[in-house]
Short mmCIF file of C-alpha atoms in Angstrom, two decimals:
data_model
loop_
_atom_site.label_atom_id
_atom_site.label_comp_id
_atom_site.label_asym_id
_atom_site.label_seq_id
_atom_site.Cartn_x
_atom_site.Cartn_y
_atom_site.Cartn_z
CA UNK A 18 -24.49 -41.43 12.97
CA UNK A 19 -21.01 -41.66 14.96
CA UNK A 20 -19.29 -41.97 11.40
CA UNK A 21 -21.29 -38.70 10.12
CA UNK A 22 -20.58 -36.93 13.37
CA UNK A 23 -16.93 -37.49 13.25
CA UNK A 24 -16.73 -36.43 9.39
CA UNK A 25 -18.67 -33.42 10.15
CA UNK A 26 -16.47 -32.43 13.27
CA UNK A 27 -13.27 -33.39 10.86
CA UNK A 28 -14.63 -31.10 8.60
CA UNK A 29 -15.40 -28.01 10.39
CA UNK A 30 -11.75 -29.03 12.44
CA UNK A 31 -10.25 -28.90 9.51
CA UNK A 32 -11.93 -25.53 8.59
CA UNK A 33 -11.18 -23.86 11.49
CA UNK A 34 -7.46 -25.15 11.41
CA UNK A 35 -7.08 -23.65 7.16
CA UNK A 36 -8.10 -20.77 8.72
CA UNK A 37 -6.10 -19.87 11.52
CA UNK A 38 -2.86 -21.32 10.00
CA UNK A 39 -3.34 -19.45 6.64
CA UNK A 40 -3.88 -16.18 9.01
CA UNK A 41 -0.52 -16.61 11.01
CA UNK A 42 1.38 -17.12 8.05
CA UNK A 43 -0.30 -15.24 5.36
CA UNK A 44 0.83 -12.41 8.15
CA UNK A 45 4.02 -13.75 8.29
CA UNK A 46 4.43 -13.85 4.79
CA UNK A 47 3.15 -10.26 4.23
CA UNK A 48 6.36 -9.01 7.19
CA UNK A 49 8.39 -10.83 5.19
CA UNK A 50 8.30 -10.68 1.77
CA UNK A 51 6.09 -7.55 1.27
CA UNK A 52 8.31 -4.68 2.03
CA UNK A 53 8.00 -1.12 2.56
CA UNK A 54 4.01 -1.48 1.66
CA UNK A 55 3.15 1.66 3.30
CA UNK A 56 2.44 5.34 1.56
CA UNK A 57 1.69 8.72 3.13
CA UNK A 58 -1.25 8.99 5.37
CA UNK A 59 -4.01 11.63 5.83
CA UNK A 60 -2.31 12.72 8.97
CA UNK A 61 1.46 13.54 6.62
CA UNK A 62 -1.12 15.34 3.78
CA UNK A 63 -3.14 17.16 5.62
CA UNK A 64 -3.63 20.27 7.64
CA UNK A 65 -6.06 19.21 10.08
CA UNK A 66 -9.66 16.95 9.95
CA UNK A 67 -11.93 16.33 8.12
CA UNK A 68 -14.39 19.48 8.12
CA UNK A 69 -17.80 17.09 7.59
CA UNK A 70 -20.53 19.46 6.16
CA UNK A 71 -23.29 16.87 6.89
CA UNK A 72 -23.82 13.51 8.65
CA UNK A 73 -27.15 11.46 8.17
CA UNK A 74 -28.48 8.06 8.89
CA UNK A 75 -30.35 6.20 6.99
CA UNK A 76 -32.44 2.41 6.89
CA UNK A 77 -32.49 1.94 3.45
CA UNK A 78 -30.55 2.67 0.27
CA UNK A 79 -33.16 4.69 -0.85
CA UNK A 80 -31.78 7.80 0.16
CA UNK A 81 -28.60 7.79 -1.79
CA UNK A 82 -29.55 8.87 -5.04
CA UNK A 83 -30.95 12.46 -2.70
CA UNK A 84 -27.82 12.45 -0.82
CA UNK A 85 -25.88 12.99 -3.51
CA UNK A 86 -27.95 15.20 -5.30
CA UNK A 87 -27.91 17.63 -2.22
CA UNK A 88 -23.70 16.99 -1.31
CA UNK A 89 -22.35 15.42 -4.09
CA UNK A 90 -20.43 16.08 -7.26
CA UNK A 91 -23.66 17.61 -9.39
CA UNK A 92 -23.97 20.31 -5.91
CA UNK A 93 -20.25 21.29 -6.00
CA UNK A 94 -21.47 23.90 -8.91
CA UNK A 95 -24.30 25.11 -6.65
CA UNK A 96 -21.54 25.51 -3.86
CA UNK A 97 -19.23 27.46 -5.63
CA UNK A 98 -16.82 25.07 -5.32
CA UNK A 99 -16.29 23.77 -8.92
CA UNK A 100 -12.75 25.73 -10.37
CA UNK A 101 -10.80 25.49 -13.92
CA UNK A 102 -8.18 22.98 -12.68
CA UNK A 103 -4.79 23.65 -14.01
CA UNK A 104 -5.08 26.90 -16.02
CA UNK A 105 -1.47 27.94 -14.77
CA UNK A 106 0.19 24.91 -16.46
CA UNK A 107 0.66 24.83 -19.63
CA UNK A 108 1.19 21.95 -21.87
CA UNK A 109 4.08 23.16 -23.90
CA UNK A 110 6.02 23.09 -21.22
CA UNK A 111 6.07 19.39 -20.95
CA UNK A 112 7.13 16.76 -23.94
CA UNK A 113 4.86 14.32 -25.05
CA UNK A 114 4.14 10.86 -23.75
CA UNK A 115 7.30 8.78 -24.50
CA UNK A 116 6.66 6.25 -26.94
CA UNK A 117 7.11 2.60 -25.85
CA UNK A 118 11.17 1.42 -26.79
CA UNK A 119 11.36 -2.25 -26.75
CA UNK A 120 15.32 -2.58 -28.27
CA UNK A 121 17.99 -0.89 -26.33
CA UNK A 122 19.01 2.40 -27.42
CA UNK A 123 22.47 2.72 -25.04
CA UNK A 124 25.29 0.55 -25.78
CA UNK A 125 26.50 -1.26 -22.57
CA UNK A 126 30.11 -0.41 -21.15
CA UNK A 127 32.54 -2.07 -22.16
CA UNK B 11 28.28 18.54 -19.52
CA UNK B 12 30.79 17.72 -16.38
CA UNK B 13 31.31 19.60 -14.02
CA UNK B 14 35.06 20.06 -13.33
CA UNK B 15 37.72 19.97 -10.37
CA UNK B 16 39.20 23.56 -10.44
CA UNK B 17 42.84 21.29 -9.23
CA UNK B 18 43.04 18.85 -12.11
CA UNK B 19 39.97 19.40 -14.40
CA UNK B 20 38.55 15.72 -13.68
CA UNK B 21 34.94 15.29 -13.80
CA UNK B 22 33.12 15.90 -10.21
CA UNK B 23 30.30 14.13 -8.91
CA UNK B 24 27.56 14.52 -5.89
CA UNK B 25 28.58 12.52 -3.14
CA UNK B 26 26.04 11.48 -0.91
CA UNK B 27 28.01 10.64 1.89
CA UNK B 28 28.75 14.19 2.89
CA UNK B 29 26.71 15.74 0.56
CA UNK B 30 29.72 17.43 -1.57
CA UNK B 31 31.21 17.42 -5.20
CA UNK B 32 33.80 14.59 -5.03
CA UNK B 33 36.58 14.38 -7.91
CA UNK B 34 37.31 11.08 -8.53
CA UNK B 35 40.83 11.60 -9.84
CA UNK B 36 42.63 13.45 -7.19
CA UNK B 37 40.18 13.45 -4.32
CA UNK B 38 39.31 16.92 -3.58
CA UNK B 39 35.69 18.08 -2.31
CA UNK B 40 34.31 20.93 -2.79
CA UNK B 41 31.20 22.59 -1.44
CA UNK B 42 27.73 22.09 -4.35
CA UNK B 43 27.34 26.07 -3.91
CA UNK B 44 30.94 26.72 -4.45
CA UNK B 45 31.34 24.91 -8.01
CA UNK B 46 30.56 27.05 -10.87
CA UNK B 47 29.58 25.54 -13.81
CA UNK B 48 31.45 27.16 -16.77
CA UNK B 49 30.48 24.78 -19.33
CA UNK B 50 27.63 26.82 -20.15
CA UNK B 51 28.45 28.36 -23.20
CA UNK B 52 29.43 25.16 -24.64
CA UNK B 53 25.67 24.41 -25.39
CA UNK B 54 26.42 26.33 -28.35
CA UNK B 55 28.49 23.53 -29.86
CA UNK B 56 26.26 20.38 -28.75
CA UNK B 57 24.49 18.95 -31.66
CA UNK B 58 20.93 17.17 -31.28
CA UNK B 59 20.30 14.79 -33.54
CA UNK B 60 17.33 12.91 -34.62
CA UNK B 61 16.57 9.53 -34.64
CA UNK B 62 16.94 8.68 -38.39
CA UNK B 63 20.42 10.65 -38.48
CA UNK B 64 21.57 8.94 -35.10
CA UNK B 65 20.52 5.03 -36.67
CA UNK B 66 20.52 5.84 -40.56
CA UNK B 67 16.70 4.38 -40.58
CA UNK B 68 13.42 6.40 -40.26
CA UNK B 69 11.62 3.70 -38.53
CA UNK B 70 8.76 3.95 -35.83
CA UNK B 71 10.96 1.72 -33.45
CA UNK B 72 12.88 4.43 -32.81
CA UNK B 73 11.87 7.79 -31.35
CA UNK B 74 13.83 11.21 -31.50
CA UNK B 75 16.75 11.74 -29.09
CA UNK B 76 19.40 14.12 -28.76
CA UNK B 77 22.93 13.38 -28.86
CA UNK B 78 25.39 15.50 -27.23
CA UNK B 79 28.96 14.90 -26.93
CA UNK B 80 31.13 14.25 -23.85
CA UNK B 81 33.29 16.81 -23.30
CA UNK B 82 35.84 14.33 -21.44
CA UNK B 83 36.22 11.82 -24.17
CA UNK B 84 34.20 13.28 -27.49
CA UNK B 85 31.88 10.23 -27.98
CA UNK B 86 28.79 10.86 -28.17
CA UNK B 87 25.61 10.68 -25.23
CA UNK B 88 22.46 9.85 -26.28
CA UNK B 89 19.99 11.42 -24.20
CA UNK B 90 15.78 10.63 -24.61
CA UNK B 91 12.88 12.89 -24.19
CA UNK B 92 12.94 13.34 -20.91
CA UNK B 93 16.40 12.47 -19.15
CA UNK B 94 18.37 15.31 -18.01
CA UNK B 95 21.68 13.67 -16.92
CA UNK B 96 23.28 10.98 -17.13
CA UNK B 97 26.52 9.33 -17.80
CA UNK B 98 28.70 8.95 -20.97
CA UNK B 99 28.56 5.67 -22.51
CA UNK B 100 31.76 5.42 -23.38
CA UNK B 101 33.90 7.23 -20.83
CA UNK B 102 31.44 6.57 -17.84
CA UNK B 103 32.15 10.23 -16.92
CA UNK B 104 28.85 11.87 -15.56
CA UNK B 105 27.67 14.62 -17.60
CA UNK B 106 24.77 16.82 -17.10
CA UNK B 107 22.83 18.02 -20.16
CA UNK B 108 21.94 22.03 -19.54
CA UNK B 109 19.83 22.27 -22.95
CA UNK B 110 17.30 19.76 -21.41
CA UNK B 111 17.18 20.48 -17.98
CA UNK B 112 17.22 24.52 -19.40
CA UNK B 113 14.49 23.87 -22.09
CA UNK B 114 11.92 22.16 -19.84
CA UNK B 115 10.34 23.74 -16.95
CA UNK B 116 13.21 23.56 -14.15
CA UNK B 117 12.86 21.86 -11.08
CA UNK B 118 12.60 24.32 -7.96
CA UNK B 119 13.85 21.90 -5.26
CA UNK B 120 15.64 18.68 -5.17
CA UNK B 121 15.81 16.56 -2.62
CA UNK B 122 19.80 15.31 -2.77
CA UNK B 123 20.85 11.37 -2.42
CA UNK B 124 22.06 11.03 1.40
CA UNK B 125 22.14 7.25 1.10
CA UNK B 126 25.31 5.98 -1.08
CA UNK B 127 24.85 3.19 -3.47
CA UNK B 128 26.72 0.98 -0.95
CA UNK B 129 24.26 1.90 2.03
CA UNK B 130 21.39 1.10 -0.20
CA UNK B 131 22.56 -2.72 -0.65
CA UNK B 132 23.18 -3.06 2.73
CA UNK B 133 19.73 -1.75 3.61
CA UNK B 134 18.60 -4.33 1.30
CA UNK B 135 20.35 -7.14 2.08
CA UNK B 136 19.79 -6.38 6.12
CA UNK B 137 16.04 -6.33 5.30
CA UNK B 138 16.11 -9.21 2.55
CA UNK B 139 17.59 -11.39 5.45
CA UNK B 140 15.00 -10.89 7.78
CA UNK B 141 12.33 -12.14 5.70
CA UNK B 142 11.29 -15.77 6.67
CA UNK B 143 9.89 -16.12 3.38
CA UNK B 144 12.74 -15.25 1.30
CA UNK B 145 14.42 -18.15 -0.65
CA UNK B 146 18.04 -18.37 -0.32
CA UNK B 147 19.04 -17.37 -3.65
CA UNK B 148 17.54 -13.57 -3.25
CA UNK B 149 19.42 -13.33 0.23
CA UNK B 150 22.78 -13.83 -1.21
CA UNK B 151 22.06 -11.67 -3.92
CA UNK B 152 24.53 -10.09 -6.27
CA UNK B 153 23.14 -6.66 -7.81
CA UNK B 154 22.70 -7.00 -11.45
CA UNK B 155 21.95 -3.18 -12.14
CA UNK B 156 22.31 -0.71 -10.01
CA UNK B 157 20.73 3.01 -10.43
CA UNK B 158 20.85 6.43 -8.55
CA UNK B 159 17.85 8.07 -10.62
CA UNK B 160 16.16 11.73 -9.57
CA UNK B 161 12.53 10.72 -10.05
CA UNK B 162 10.24 14.29 -10.70
CA UNK B 163 7.47 14.63 -8.54
CA UNK B 164 4.69 17.74 -7.88
CA UNK B 165 4.50 18.54 -4.51
CA UNK B 166 0.89 19.98 -4.20
CA UNK B 167 -1.76 21.77 -2.09
CA UNK B 168 -5.22 21.19 -2.79
CA UNK B 169 -9.11 21.86 -1.50
CA UNK B 170 -10.86 18.31 -1.38
CA UNK B 171 -14.71 17.85 -1.27
CA UNK B 172 -16.49 14.67 -1.15
CA UNK B 173 -19.73 13.08 -0.09
CA UNK B 174 -19.53 9.16 0.80
CA UNK B 175 -22.32 6.85 1.38
CA UNK B 176 -21.12 4.01 3.78
CA UNK B 177 -22.98 0.73 4.69
CA UNK B 178 -22.48 -0.70 8.29
CA UNK B 179 -23.96 -2.63 10.50
CA UNK B 180 -25.36 -1.95 13.88
CA UNK B 181 -26.11 -4.73 17.39
CA UNK B 182 -29.76 -3.75 18.67
CA UNK B 183 -31.28 -6.12 21.80
CA UNK B 184 -29.24 -8.14 24.12
CA UNK B 185 -29.17 -11.45 25.15
CA UNK B 186 -31.15 -13.76 23.00
CA UNK B 187 -32.96 -10.64 21.44
CA UNK B 188 -29.37 -9.42 20.18
CA UNK B 189 -29.16 -9.22 16.35
CA UNK B 190 -27.09 -6.96 13.77
CA UNK B 191 -29.19 -4.45 11.41
CA UNK B 192 -27.62 -2.91 8.47
CA UNK B 193 -27.58 1.07 8.28
CA UNK B 194 -26.88 3.82 5.70
CA UNK B 195 -24.82 6.83 6.76
CA UNK B 196 -23.98 9.92 4.29
CA UNK B 197 -21.17 11.72 5.35
CA UNK B 198 -20.04 15.12 3.05
CA UNK B 199 -17.24 16.94 3.92
CA UNK B 200 -13.54 18.56 3.40
CA UNK B 201 -10.50 19.13 3.97
CA UNK B 202 -7.22 21.05 2.79
CA UNK B 203 -4.22 19.09 1.31
CA UNK B 204 -0.76 20.04 2.05
CA UNK B 205 2.81 18.80 0.92
CA UNK B 206 1.00 15.85 -1.11
CA UNK B 207 3.73 14.38 -3.48
CA UNK B 208 3.11 13.13 -7.08
CA UNK B 209 5.32 11.06 -9.01
CA UNK B 210 5.49 13.49 -11.98
CA UNK B 211 6.77 10.31 -14.61
CA UNK B 212 4.39 8.61 -16.65
CA UNK B 213 7.02 6.16 -16.98
CA UNK B 214 7.36 5.09 -13.61
CA UNK B 215 4.16 3.06 -12.02
CA UNK B 216 2.62 5.07 -9.20
CA UNK B 217 1.91 2.03 -7.36
CA UNK B 218 5.96 1.61 -7.06
CA UNK B 219 7.14 5.28 -6.45
CA UNK B 220 3.43 6.30 -3.68
CA UNK B 221 5.88 3.82 -1.46
CA UNK B 222 9.08 5.59 -1.79
CA UNK B 223 6.85 8.14 0.47
CA UNK B 224 7.22 10.16 3.18
CA UNK B 225 10.50 12.16 1.71
CA UNK B 226 11.23 14.82 4.22
CA UNK B 227 10.56 17.44 2.51
CA UNK B 228 12.06 20.01 5.18
CA UNK B 229 15.48 18.56 3.62
CA UNK B 230 14.64 20.40 0.18
CA UNK B 231 17.45 22.35 -1.17
CA UNK B 232 16.97 24.65 -4.03
CA UNK B 233 18.18 22.99 -7.20
CA UNK B 234 21.44 22.97 -8.42
CA UNK B 235 22.65 20.70 -11.29
CA UNK B 236 25.40 20.15 -9.44
CA UNK B 237 23.66 17.34 -7.70
CA UNK B 238 22.81 15.46 -10.18
CA UNK B 239 26.32 14.68 -11.40
CA UNK B 240 26.75 11.07 -10.50
CA UNK B 241 23.24 10.34 -11.12
CA UNK B 242 20.67 9.83 -13.77
CA UNK B 243 17.17 11.98 -13.89
CA UNK B 244 13.98 12.42 -15.57
CA UNK B 245 12.12 15.67 -16.35
CA UNK B 246 8.05 15.65 -15.76
CA UNK B 247 5.95 14.40 -18.43
CA UNK B 248 2.53 13.95 -16.20
CA UNK B 249 0.52 16.55 -17.40
CA UNK B 250 -1.58 18.84 -15.08
CA UNK B 251 -4.69 16.98 -15.57
CA UNK B 252 -3.28 14.19 -14.80
CA UNK B 253 -1.89 15.40 -11.37
CA UNK B 254 -5.41 16.52 -10.35
CA UNK B 255 -6.38 12.82 -11.15
CA UNK B 256 -4.13 11.38 -9.38
CA UNK B 257 -4.12 13.91 -6.30
CA UNK B 258 -8.51 13.24 -6.37
CA UNK B 259 -7.72 9.49 -5.88
CA UNK B 260 -5.57 9.41 -3.18
CA UNK B 261 -7.40 12.23 -1.53
CA UNK B 262 -10.82 10.24 -2.35
CA UNK B 263 -9.04 7.19 -0.52
CA UNK B 264 -8.10 9.18 2.27
CA UNK B 265 -11.63 10.83 2.45
CA UNK B 266 -13.01 7.15 2.80
CA UNK B 267 -10.80 6.04 5.51
CA UNK B 268 -11.73 9.11 7.92
CA UNK B 269 -15.61 8.80 7.32
CA UNK B 270 -15.89 5.43 7.96
CA UNK B 271 -13.75 6.43 11.63
CA UNK B 272 -16.67 9.49 11.92
CA UNK B 273 -19.33 6.29 11.61
CA UNK B 274 -17.42 4.03 13.85
CA UNK B 275 -19.81 0.83 13.70
CA UNK B 276 -19.23 -2.72 12.68
CA UNK B 277 -18.55 -4.33 9.30
CA UNK B 278 -18.65 -1.16 7.18
CA UNK B 279 -17.53 -0.18 3.55
CA UNK B 280 -18.15 2.87 1.92
CA UNK B 281 -20.86 2.20 -1.33
CA UNK B 282 -19.56 5.20 -3.10
CA UNK B 283 -18.33 8.77 -3.33
CA UNK B 284 -17.76 11.60 -5.52
CA UNK B 285 -14.69 13.34 -5.08
CA UNK B 286 -13.65 16.67 -6.36
CA UNK B 287 -10.16 18.47 -5.98
CA UNK B 288 -8.82 21.82 -6.57
CA UNK B 289 -5.60 22.07 -6.59
CA UNK B 290 -3.50 24.92 -5.96
CA UNK B 291 -1.79 27.03 -8.92
CA UNK B 292 1.54 27.02 -6.81
CA UNK B 293 2.14 23.47 -7.68
CA UNK B 294 6.09 23.02 -6.68
CA UNK B 295 8.27 20.67 -9.00
CA UNK B 296 11.10 18.98 -7.53
CA UNK B 297 13.02 16.24 -7.92
CA UNK B 298 13.40 13.35 -5.36
CA UNK B 299 16.50 10.34 -5.23
CA UNK B 300 15.85 6.69 -5.40
CA UNK B 301 18.17 3.67 -6.11
CA UNK B 302 16.55 1.21 -8.31
CA UNK B 303 18.47 -2.18 -7.75
CA UNK B 304 17.97 -5.14 -10.13
CA UNK B 305 18.47 -8.62 -9.10
CA UNK B 306 17.73 -11.83 -10.98
CA UNK B 307 16.23 -14.28 -9.86
CA UNK B 308 15.06 -17.63 -11.73
CA UNK B 309 16.04 -15.75 -14.68
CA UNK B 310 14.15 -13.28 -13.90
CA UNK B 311 14.61 -9.70 -12.95
CA UNK B 312 13.17 -8.22 -9.85
CA UNK B 313 13.92 -4.09 -9.02
CA UNK B 314 14.14 -3.20 -5.83
CA UNK B 315 13.84 0.64 -4.74
CA UNK B 316 15.25 2.17 -2.27
CA UNK B 317 14.64 5.84 -1.18
CA UNK B 318 17.80 7.72 -1.58
CA UNK B 319 17.22 10.24 1.18
CA UNK B 320 15.57 7.96 4.36
CA UNK B 321 16.71 4.33 2.66
CA UNK B 322 13.50 2.89 3.16
CA UNK B 323 13.57 -0.43 0.94
CA UNK B 324 10.31 -1.11 -1.36
CA UNK B 325 9.89 -4.56 -2.74
CA UNK B 326 7.77 -7.37 -2.81
CA UNK B 327 9.86 -10.69 -3.33
CA UNK B 328 9.09 -14.27 -4.66
CA UNK B 329 8.36 -16.40 -1.50
CA UNK B 330 9.61 -20.25 -1.00
CA UNK B 331 6.57 -21.77 -1.71
CA UNK B 332 7.26 -25.22 -0.36
CA UNK B 333 8.07 -24.09 3.03
CA UNK B 334 5.10 -21.57 3.21
CA UNK B 335 2.53 -24.81 1.97
CA UNK B 336 4.08 -26.70 4.14
CA UNK B 337 4.22 -24.84 7.40
CA UNK B 338 0.36 -23.96 6.47
CA UNK B 339 -0.54 -27.66 5.92
CA UNK B 340 1.22 -29.39 9.16
CA UNK B 341 -0.47 -26.61 11.24
CA UNK B 342 -3.57 -26.75 9.79
CA UNK B 343 -3.80 -30.29 10.72
CA UNK B 344 -2.41 -30.50 14.00
CA UNK B 345 -5.13 -27.19 14.64
CA UNK B 346 -7.91 -28.72 12.76
CA UNK B 347 -7.87 -32.33 14.51
CA UNK B 348 -7.72 -30.53 17.63
CA UNK B 349 -10.69 -28.60 16.86
CA UNK B 350 -12.21 -31.75 15.25
CA UNK B 351 -11.76 -33.80 18.73
CA UNK B 352 -13.50 -30.45 20.32
CA UNK B 353 -16.41 -30.17 17.30
CA UNK B 354 -17.24 -33.46 18.40
CA UNK B 355 -17.56 -33.18 21.96
CA UNK B 356 -19.77 -30.48 21.06
CA UNK B 357 -21.58 -32.63 18.82
CA UNK B 358 -22.18 -35.39 21.15
CA UNK B 359 -23.44 -32.45 23.88
CA UNK B 360 -25.72 -31.21 21.48
CA UNK B 361 -27.22 -34.33 20.09
CA UNK B 362 -27.51 -35.96 23.58
CA UNK B 363 -28.90 -32.76 25.07
CA UNK B 364 -31.43 -31.84 22.51
CA UNK B 365 -33.07 -35.48 22.90
CA UNK B 366 -34.16 -33.85 26.31
CA UNK B 367 -37.00 -31.45 25.73
CA UNK B 368 -35.95 -29.39 28.73
CA UNK B 369 -32.50 -29.15 27.69
CA UNK B 370 -32.83 -26.83 24.48
CA UNK B 371 -31.46 -23.88 25.71
CA UNK B 372 -27.91 -25.55 26.10
CA UNK B 373 -28.33 -27.15 22.81
CA UNK B 374 -28.94 -23.84 21.07
CA UNK B 375 -26.25 -22.29 23.18
CA UNK B 376 -23.77 -25.18 21.23
CA UNK B 377 -25.32 -24.68 17.37
CA UNK B 378 -24.73 -20.74 17.86
CA UNK B 379 -21.24 -21.48 19.02
CA UNK B 380 -20.56 -23.46 16.13
CA UNK B 381 -22.08 -20.88 14.08
CA UNK B 382 -20.28 -17.67 15.82
CA UNK B 383 -16.94 -20.02 15.28
CA UNK B 384 -17.56 -20.98 12.12
CA UNK B 385 -18.46 -16.99 10.84
CA UNK B 386 -15.11 -15.95 12.50
CA UNK B 387 -12.73 -18.51 10.78
CA UNK B 388 -15.10 -17.41 7.23
CA UNK B 389 -13.69 -13.89 8.05
CA UNK B 390 -9.99 -14.88 9.21
CA UNK B 391 -9.96 -16.87 5.88
CA UNK B 392 -10.95 -14.29 3.41
CA UNK B 393 -8.50 -11.77 4.92
CA UNK B 394 -5.83 -14.38 4.98
CA UNK B 395 -6.35 -14.78 1.01
CA UNK B 396 -7.06 -11.31 0.47
CA UNK B 397 -3.30 -10.51 2.54
CA UNK B 398 -2.35 -13.31 0.02
CA UNK B 399 -3.28 -11.77 -2.81
CA UNK B 400 -1.84 -8.32 -2.04
CA UNK B 401 1.96 -10.04 -1.96
CA UNK B 402 1.43 -11.43 -4.98
CA UNK B 403 -0.41 -7.87 -6.38
CA UNK B 404 2.99 -6.33 -4.85
CA UNK B 405 4.90 -8.82 -6.32
CA UNK B 406 4.31 -8.08 -10.13
CA UNK B 407 5.16 -4.55 -9.32
CA UNK B 408 8.77 -5.49 -8.42
CA UNK B 409 8.74 -7.85 -11.58
CA UNK B 410 7.42 -5.39 -13.66
CA UNK B 411 9.04 -5.01 -17.01
CA UNK B 412 7.77 -1.45 -17.09
CA UNK B 413 10.06 -0.61 -13.98
CA UNK B 414 12.85 -2.74 -15.14
CA UNK B 415 13.14 -1.20 -18.63
CA UNK B 416 12.47 2.18 -16.84
CA UNK B 417 15.75 1.77 -15.21
CA UNK B 418 17.45 -0.44 -18.04
CA UNK B 419 17.06 2.32 -20.95
CA UNK B 420 19.37 3.90 -19.21
CA UNK B 421 23.11 3.69 -20.83
CA UNK B 422 26.55 3.05 -18.80
#
């Protein structure tokens, strides 16, 4: 019984130790080697807050379909939101996609 | 075509340190707007060739590119489909290809380089040297390839509409009747996007270019070819629908975060959302500066990006695995043994008290404590693993051969 309790304690302790240790050093690794890992935030690109037009709370997921039918993508037509994007941008202005090139096209400086 | 010095006729380049045009031959400097580009008429003489003419073959490996004659040394300068400015491969003179700029949609604005090549290297060294797990070979790096490239961007305004279905947990009851209950939340709404910058170069990975943000849009200048001299640059090759799709993905991510902060319950995640973005017609086409610095580590190229205006360094670097594993194992063992003794003590208390009928309350408390601690450790472990996976994923971006090719395919 004593050995069994020690085994359980050791397994539990090592699990906690591994979790704490990995948590500490993964944060340190992130700070140390993952440099400049940030981008613009909502505040940088928006002119205010999100205007929530609908808020609801449900006990089950069965209302999900109804929620998206009323407020999701298919409702945007009814609400007059959908528009033809990019009629102003003529694709002829922009070159075709560049094919992959595996050989250097340019001579190095000598 | 180089912009030439009024005093000696030497080529002028844009100097980021003072924002002026510099003649490297006689040292004269000029304001960007004081220089008249007089060589535009020479465009008539520029000869554009097909790949077949350049290489003497008609092979699928080659793609059509244009060849222009350098007016400094007479050498042929080869330009790919999207490059707007480049260097002459023979004499190293900065050359602007006016035909490329004028035939494509002309950028409206440019954010000129304000960080010099030397400052970019200093920024990288300062950042890398602070890295605890960065290997010594990287800390003492010698740049193999340095390119200052103007990346094309779209600056957009848009209206974003979205509906998100969120799953979360609320606490009900108190004391021993306290328990978690799953709830679902619907949030629909809209917000206006202004000044979102989107990389307009197909060849550059969006995940890399996004991290160069934010750009100081208040420092944008009216586009002038003179700013391009001394640097490389690309024209936009991302089409309108792709811009809308990219804006939609980024705005969706922002809406999800805002919707979750509106709900504020435990263990939230968005099950599903239906985003829609209407981009305004007046998209702005601008060029943003970036230094691409390639270093080699264990034979592999690593491309580090530096925002040419703010100096922000973007990369994920390989780490000293032996040091990382050693520290993790030693710390885990020390904490683990201490926790094992604590657990052994609690288990003894649990078994000794549970043998008495009247002590079921304290044994129940010990059992709950074990469960709570194990659950907290489990979530900490999951978060740590996700963090390491994120570093490894970003490391793949730094090692990306696509980014390396994007930089290397430029001559010089």
